[in-house]
């Protein structure tokens, strides 16, 4: 399976070089989407050997991922793996995604599951994630354990089916809903997670509000 790793980034100059090095050592292609960083993220990524796509201004994680998906389709990859650029996701877990995708052809999306070991996850994120995962599971009729995890494998056939429009963190939910409505089988896999002291790009309150606004608009649109 020809697989491309997509890393959306915004001011990740402290972690991006090490992340790229680990992924290249695993012999995976990768593309970094620099989403309007004001530091040297893009320069470091290029020097580290990654393909780099730049957004001149910050547009949001969703916009960055959409550009990454377009890159994968244009370059004829069979699957895309998305992971965050802040070092929270460990590249050593990537082969597990690919192995499961190879074994089960019927699976279209594999989502990392942090909920097996959530000891270091901030409490507010545990609560909001569990509720969002429960609601999305009800909406699509499949069990989703960790709907907000950005560490995922998405096969080409799924990227060709879904129509993605959100530009912020709602995209994690939009992908699930769009895939579920297109009959895509979604699976989960345990992953390791590193929670660092740096400030997260995710605001649980703001992004929870965006989630509910997205859900409301999604269903109003379908009426």
mmCIF file of N, CA and C in Angstrom, residues 116-206:
data_model
loop_
_atom_site.group_PDB
_atom_site.id
_atom_site.type_symbol
_atom_site.label_atom_id
_atom_site.label_comp_id
_atom_site.label_asym_id
_atom_site.label_seq_id
_atom_site.Cartn_x
_atom_site.Cartn_y
_atom_site.Cartn_z
ATOM 1 N N UNK A 116 -7.785 3.921 25.664
ATOM 2 C CA UNK A 116 -7.328 2.750 26.413
ATOM 3 C C UNK A 116 -6.422 3.167 27.567
ATOM 4 N N UNK A 117 -5.691 4.239 27.355
ATOM 5 C CA UNK A 117 -4.768 4.731 28.385
ATOM 6 C C UNK A 117 -4.834 6.251 28.404
ATOM 7 N N UNK A 118 -5.828 6.776 29.098
ATOM 8 C CA UNK A 118 -6.059 8.220 29.118
ATOM 9 C C UNK A 118 -5.555 8.875 30.401
ATOM 10 N N UNK A 119 -4.626 8.205 31.064
ATOM 11 C CA UNK A 119 -4.150 8.668 32.369
ATOM 12 C C UNK A 119 -3.648 10.110 32.333
ATOM 13 N N UNK A 120 -2.935 10.485 31.262
ATOM 14 C CA UNK A 120 -2.355 11.820 31.203
ATOM 15 C C UNK A 120 -3.168 12.800 30.365
ATOM 16 N N UNK A 121 -4.307 12.347 29.862
ATOM 17 C CA UNK A 121 -5.153 13.247 29.081
ATOM 18 C C UNK A 121 -5.872 14.215 30.011
ATOM 19 N N UNK A 122 -5.866 15.522 29.704
ATOM 20 C CA UNK A 122 -6.588 16.485 30.539
ATOM 21 C C UNK A 122 -8.043 16.082 30.716
ATOM 22 N N UNK A 123 -8.550 16.221 31.949
ATOM 23 C CA UNK A 123 -9.880 15.718 32.290
ATOM 24 C C UNK A 123 -10.972 16.295 31.391
ATOM 25 N N UNK A 124 -10.915 17.601 31.110
ATOM 26 C CA UNK A 124 -11.957 18.224 30.300
ATOM 27 C C UNK A 124 -11.977 17.632 28.895
ATOM 28 N N UNK A 125 -10.812 17.244 28.393
ATOM 29 C CA UNK A 125 -10.755 16.644 27.060
ATOM 30 C C UNK A 125 -11.305 15.219 27.073
ATOM 31 N N UNK A 126 -11.122 14.516 28.188
ATOM 32 C CA UNK A 126 -11.710 13.175 28.314
ATOM 33 C C UNK A 126 -13.232 13.264 28.226
ATOM 34 N N UNK A 127 -13.811 14.194 28.977
ATOM 35 C CA UNK A 127 -15.267 14.321 29.034
ATOM 36 C C UNK A 127 -15.843 14.740 27.685
ATOM 37 N N UNK A 128 -15.266 15.800 27.091
ATOM 38 C CA UNK A 128 -15.803 16.281 25.818
ATOM 39 C C UNK A 128 -15.625 15.242 24.710
ATOM 40 N N UNK A 129 -14.491 14.563 24.718
ATOM 41 C CA UNK A 129 -14.239 13.564 23.680
ATOM 42 C C UNK A 129 -15.188 12.375 23.811
ATOM 43 N N UNK A 130 -15.426 11.931 25.033
ATOM 44 C CA UNK A 130 -16.332 10.802 25.233
ATOM 45 C C UNK A 130 -17.739 11.143 24.751
ATOM 46 N N UNK A 131 -18.178 12.377 25.034
ATOM 47 C CA UNK A 131 -19.517 12.768 24.590
ATOM 48 C C UNK A 131 -19.583 12.884 23.071
ATOM 49 N N UNK A 132 -18.583 13.553 22.477
ATOM 50 C CA UNK A 132 -18.565 13.689 21.016
ATOM 51 C C UNK A 132 -18.518 12.328 20.331
ATOM 52 N N UNK A 133 -17.720 11.424 20.885
ATOM 53 C CA UNK A 133 -17.602 10.088 20.304
ATOM 54 C C UNK A 133 -18.922 9.328 20.397
ATOM 55 N N UNK A 134 -19.602 9.465 21.529
ATOM 56 C CA UNK A 134 -20.908 8.828 21.702
ATOM 57 C C UNK A 134 -21.905 9.366 20.681
ATOM 58 N N UNK A 135 -21.942 10.687 20.514
ATOM 59 C CA UNK A 135 -22.901 11.298 19.602
ATOM 60 C C UNK A 135 -22.623 10.900 18.152
ATOM 61 N N UNK A 136 -21.364 10.930 17.746
ATOM 62 C CA UNK A 136 -21.027 10.559 16.371
ATOM 63 C C UNK A 136 -21.295 9.078 16.119
ATOM 64 N N UNK A 137 -21.085 8.254 17.132
ATOM 65 C CA UNK A 137 -21.409 6.829 16.996
ATOM 66 C C UNK A 137 -22.896 6.634 16.707
ATOM 67 N N UNK A 138 -23.728 7.401 17.402
ATOM 68 C CA UNK A 138 -25.171 7.334 17.183
ATOM 69 C C UNK A 138 -25.534 7.806 15.772
ATOM 70 N N UNK A 139 -24.872 8.866 15.326
ATOM 71 C CA UNK A 139 -25.197 9.456 14.026
ATOM 72 C C UNK A 139 -24.893 8.497 12.880
ATOM 73 N N UNK A 140 -23.740 7.830 12.935
ATOM 74 C CA UNK A 140 -23.333 7.001 11.792
ATOM 75 C C UNK A 140 -23.623 5.512 11.992
ATOM 76 N N UNK A 141 -24.023 5.114 13.199
ATOM 77 C CA UNK A 141 -24.356 3.714 13.427
ATOM 78 C C UNK A 141 -23.152 2.794 13.518
ATOM 79 N N UNK A 142 -21.999 3.362 13.882
ATOM 80 C CA UNK A 142 -20.780 2.578 14.102
ATOM 81 C C UNK A 142 -20.140 3.066 15.394
ATOM 82 N N UNK A 143 -19.458 2.163 16.089
ATOM 83 C CA UNK A 143 -18.827 2.534 17.346
ATOM 84 C C UNK A 143 -17.535 3.294 17.085
ATOM 85 N N UNK A 144 -17.494 4.528 17.556
ATOM 86 C CA UNK A 144 -16.306 5.374 17.455
ATOM 87 C C UNK A 144 -15.809 5.629 18.879
ATOM 88 N N UNK A 145 -14.593 5.214 19.169
ATOM 89 C CA UNK A 145 -14.075 5.304 20.531
ATOM 90 C C UNK A 145 -13.402 6.647 20.826
ATOM 91 N N UNK A 146 -12.787 7.237 19.824
ATOM 92 C CA UNK A 146 -11.984 8.455 20.049
ATOM 93 C C UNK A 146 -12.121 9.353 18.824
ATOM 94 N N UNK A 147 -13.281 9.998 18.732
ATOM 95 C CA UNK A 147 -13.631 10.722 17.506
ATOM 96 C C UNK A 147 -12.746 11.920 17.229
ATOM 97 N N UNK A 148 -12.097 12.456 18.255
ATOM 98 C CA UNK A 148 -11.301 13.673 18.064
ATOM 99 C C UNK A 148 -9.816 13.396 17.874
ATOM 100 N N UNK A 149 -9.439 12.136 17.778
ATOM 101 C CA UNK A 149 -8.031 11.804 17.559
ATOM 102 C C UNK A 149 -7.661 12.091 16.105
ATOM 103 N N UNK A 150 -6.577 12.839 15.912
ATOM 104 C CA UNK A 150 -6.144 13.201 14.575
ATOM 105 C C UNK A 150 -5.185 12.220 13.945
ATOM 106 N N UNK A 151 -4.831 11.153 14.649
ATOM 107 C CA UNK A 151 -3.926 10.127 14.133
ATOM 108 C C UNK A 151 -4.786 9.088 13.430
ATOM 109 N N UNK A 152 -4.781 9.098 12.082
ATOM 110 C CA UNK A 152 -5.714 8.281 11.319
ATOM 111 C C UNK A 152 -5.081 7.775 10.026
ATOM 112 N N UNK A 153 -5.609 6.679 9.545
ATOM 113 C CA UNK A 153 -5.339 6.229 8.186
ATOM 114 C C UNK A 153 -6.640 6.318 7.409
ATOM 115 N N UNK A 154 -6.578 6.935 6.239
ATOM 116 C CA UNK A 154 -7.753 7.096 5.379
ATOM 117 C C UNK A 154 -7.385 6.604 3.986
ATOM 118 N N UNK A 155 -8.118 5.626 3.494
ATOM 119 C CA UNK A 155 -7.807 5.066 2.183
ATOM 120 C C UNK A 155 -8.264 5.997 1.058
ATOM 121 N N UNK A 156 -7.615 5.833 -0.071
ATOM 122 C CA UNK A 156 -7.894 6.671 -1.236
ATOM 123 C C UNK A 156 -9.374 6.629 -1.631
ATOM 124 N N UNK A 157 -9.965 5.457 -1.575
ATOM 125 C CA UNK A 157 -11.360 5.319 -1.994
ATOM 126 C C UNK A 157 -12.287 6.184 -1.134
ATOM 127 N N UNK A 158 -11.884 6.443 0.113
ATOM 128 C CA UNK A 158 -12.669 7.299 0.995
ATOM 129 C C UNK A 158 -12.466 8.767 0.617
ATOM 130 N N UNK A 159 -11.217 9.151 0.397
ATOM 131 C CA UNK A 159 -10.918 10.539 0.025
ATOM 132 C C UNK A 159 -11.628 10.930 -1.266
ATOM 133 N N UNK A 160 -11.814 9.958 -2.141
ATOM 134 C CA UNK A 160 -12.502 10.229 -3.406
ATOM 135 C C UNK A 160 -14.012 10.381 -3.225
ATOM 136 N N UNK A 161 -14.549 9.838 -2.134
ATOM 137 C CA UNK A 161 -15.995 9.878 -1.895
ATOM 138 C C UNK A 161 -16.450 11.097 -1.102
ATOM 139 N N UNK A 162 -15.662 11.479 -0.083
ATOM 140 C CA UNK A 162 -16.142 12.484 0.868
ATOM 141 C C UNK A 162 -15.964 13.893 0.333
ATOM 142 N N UNK A 163 -16.864 14.764 0.761
ATOM 143 C CA UNK A 163 -16.791 16.185 0.422
ATOM 144 C C UNK A 163 -16.572 16.959 1.712
ATOM 145 N N UNK A 164 -15.372 17.486 1.886
ATOM 146 C CA UNK A 164 -14.998 18.152 3.135
ATOM 147 C C UNK A 164 -14.983 19.665 2.957
ATOM 148 N N UNK A 165 -15.595 20.367 3.908
ATOM 149 C CA UNK A 165 -15.729 21.815 3.774
ATOM 150 C C UNK A 165 -15.259 22.599 4.993
ATOM 151 N N UNK A 166 -15.114 21.949 6.149
ATOM 152 C CA UNK A 166 -14.744 22.690 7.355
ATOM 153 C C UNK A 166 -13.246 22.961 7.394
ATOM 154 N N UNK A 167 -12.863 24.071 8.020
ATOM 155 C CA UNK A 167 -11.475 24.509 8.007
ATOM 156 C C UNK A 167 -10.783 24.433 9.365
ATOM 157 N N UNK A 168 -11.535 24.153 10.413
ATOM 158 C CA UNK A 168 -10.942 24.116 11.753
ATOM 159 C C UNK A 168 -10.912 22.666 12.256
ATOM 160 N N UNK A 169 -10.973 22.502 13.586
ATOM 161 C CA UNK A 169 -10.889 21.161 14.168
ATOM 162 C C UNK A 169 -12.157 20.331 13.950
ATOM 163 N N UNK A 170 -13.225 20.958 13.456
ATOM 164 C CA UNK A 170 -14.431 20.197 13.156
ATOM 165 C C UNK A 170 -14.199 19.131 12.099
ATOM 166 N N UNK A 171 -13.125 19.269 11.355
ATOM 167 C CA UNK A 171 -12.880 18.322 10.273
ATOM 168 C C UNK A 171 -12.757 16.879 10.776
ATOM 169 N N UNK A 172 -12.295 16.705 12.030
ATOM 170 C CA UNK A 172 -12.192 15.354 12.583
ATOM 171 C C UNK A 172 -13.569 14.685 12.599
ATOM 172 N N UNK A 173 -14.603 15.469 12.958
ATOM 173 C CA UNK A 173 -15.970 14.950 12.991
ATOM 174 C C UNK A 173 -16.567 14.866 11.599
ATOM 175 N N UNK A 174 -16.268 15.851 10.756
ATOM 176 C CA UNK A 174 -16.826 15.870 9.402
ATOM 177 C C UNK A 174 -16.394 14.641 8.612
ATOM 178 N N UNK A 175 -15.141 14.259 8.734
ATOM 179 C CA UNK A 175 -14.649 13.071 8.026
ATOM 180 C C UNK A 175 -15.436 11.837 8.453
ATOM 181 N N UNK A 176 -15.681 11.700 9.747
ATOM 182 C CA UNK A 176 -16.414 10.536 10.255
ATOM 183 C C UNK A 176 -17.835 10.503 9.716
ATOM 184 N N UNK A 177 -18.523 11.650 9.771
ATOM 185 C CA UNK A 177 -19.910 11.695 9.303
ATOM 186 C C UNK A 177 -19.993 11.446 7.805
ATOM 187 N N UNK A 178 -19.148 12.119 7.036
ATOM 188 C CA UNK A 178 -19.161 11.940 5.586
ATOM 189 C C UNK A 178 -18.860 10.487 5.206
ATOM 190 N N UNK A 179 -17.884 9.903 5.879
ATOM 191 C CA UNK A 179 -17.527 8.511 5.588
ATOM 192 C C UNK A 179 -18.669 7.571 5.973
ATOM 193 N N UNK A 180 -19.240 7.785 7.160
ATOM 194 C CA UNK A 180 -20.333 6.927 7.612
ATOM 195 C C UNK A 180 -21.524 6.965 6.676
ATOM 196 N N UNK A 181 -21.843 8.155 6.180
ATOM 197 C CA UNK A 181 -22.974 8.301 5.264
ATOM 198 C C UNK A 181 -22.696 7.676 3.901
ATOM 199 N N UNK A 182 -21.440 7.460 3.590
ATOM 200 C CA UNK A 182 -21.068 6.815 2.337
ATOM 201 C C UNK A 182 -20.812 5.319 2.509
ATOM 202 N N UNK A 183 -21.194 4.794 3.676
ATOM 203 C CA UNK A 183 -21.080 3.359 3.903
ATOM 204 C C UNK A 183 -19.669 2.872 4.170
ATOM 205 N N UNK A 184 -18.792 3.771 4.596
ATOM 206 C CA UNK A 184 -17.396 3.406 4.844
ATOM 207 C C UNK A 184 -17.270 2.727 6.204
ATOM 208 N N UNK A 185 -16.573 1.613 6.245
ATOM 209 C CA UNK A 185 -16.292 0.911 7.495
ATOM 210 C C UNK A 185 -15.167 1.621 8.238
ATOM 211 N N UNK A 186 -15.422 1.952 9.509
ATOM 212 C CA UNK A 186 -14.447 2.660 10.336
ATOM 213 C C UNK A 186 -14.005 1.756 11.476
ATOM 214 N N UNK A 187 -12.698 1.635 11.658
ATOM 215 C CA UNK A 187 -12.119 0.795 12.702
ATOM 216 C C UNK A 187 -11.258 1.671 13.618
ATOM 217 N N UNK A 188 -10.962 1.171 14.806
ATOM 218 C CA UNK A 188 -10.093 1.869 15.757
ATOM 219 C C UNK A 188 -8.898 1.001 16.111
ATOM 220 N N UNK A 189 -7.813 1.665 16.544
ATOM 221 C CA UNK A 189 -6.602 0.946 16.925
ATOM 222 C C UNK A 189 -5.948 1.689 18.095
ATOM 223 N N UNK A 190 -5.486 0.971 19.120
ATOM 224 C CA UNK A 190 -4.840 1.651 20.254
ATOM 225 C C UNK A 190 -3.557 2.351 19.813
ATOM 226 N N UNK A 191 -3.328 3.547 20.358
ATOM 227 C CA UNK A 191 -2.085 4.269 20.082
ATOM 228 C C UNK A 191 -1.497 4.791 21.387
ATOM 229 N N UNK A 192 -0.223 5.101 21.322
ATOM 230 C CA UNK A 192 0.450 5.785 22.420
ATOM 231 C C UNK A 192 0.276 7.293 22.216
ATOM 232 N N UNK A 193 0.235 8.028 23.293
ATOM 233 C CA UNK A 193 0.096 9.479 23.192
ATOM 234 C C UNK A 193 1.018 10.156 24.183
ATOM 235 N N UNK A 194 1.681 11.215 23.726
ATOM 236 C CA UNK A 194 2.580 11.991 24.579
ATOM 237 C C UNK A 194 1.963 13.363 24.806
ATOM 238 N N UNK A 195 1.642 13.680 26.052
ATOM 239 C CA UNK A 195 1.119 15.004 26.374
ATOM 240 C C UNK A 195 2.249 15.860 26.918
ATOM 241 N N UNK A 196 2.536 16.924 26.192
ATOM 242 C CA UNK A 196 3.641 17.794 26.562
ATOM 243 C C UNK A 196 3.137 19.007 27.332
ATOM 244 N N UNK A 197 4.072 19.766 27.871
ATOM 245 C CA UNK A 197 3.712 20.937 28.662
ATOM 246 C C UNK A 197 3.326 22.136 27.801
ATOM 247 N N UNK A 198 3.690 22.078 26.493
ATOM 248 C CA UNK A 198 3.362 23.201 25.636
ATOM 249 C C UNK A 198 1.848 23.382 25.543
ATOM 250 N N UNK A 199 1.434 24.605 25.285
ATOM 251 C CA UNK A 199 0.020 24.919 25.180
ATOM 252 C C UNK A 199 -0.568 24.275 23.926
ATOM 253 N N UNK A 200 -1.689 23.580 24.108
ATOM 254 C CA UNK A 200 -2.334 22.905 22.990
ATOM 255 C C UNK A 200 -3.007 23.922 22.076
ATOM 256 N N UNK A 201 -3.058 23.584 20.773
ATOM 257 C CA UNK A 201 -3.791 24.415 19.826
ATOM 258 C C UNK A 201 -5.296 24.254 20.018
ATOM 259 N N UNK A 202 -5.698 23.217 20.724
ATOM 260 C CA UNK A 202 -7.121 22.935 20.917
ATOM 261 C C UNK A 202 -7.639 23.654 22.155
ATOM 262 N N UNK A 203 -8.739 24.395 21.988
ATOM 263 C CA UNK A 203 -9.451 24.998 23.107
ATOM 264 C C UNK A 203 -10.722 24.192 23.314
ATOM 265 N N UNK A 204 -10.823 23.412 24.396
ATOM 266 C CA UNK A 204 -11.961 22.504 24.568
ATOM 267 C C UNK A 204 -13.316 23.204 24.483
ATOM 268 N N UNK A 205 -13.401 24.423 25.000
ATOM 269 C CA UNK A 205 -14.684 25.126 25.016
ATOM 270 C C UNK A 205 -15.032 25.684 23.638
ATOM 271 N N UNK A 206 -14.077 26.363 23.021
ATOM 272 C CA UNK A 206 -14.300 26.937 21.693
ATOM 273 C C UNK A 206 -14.554 25.847 20.672
#
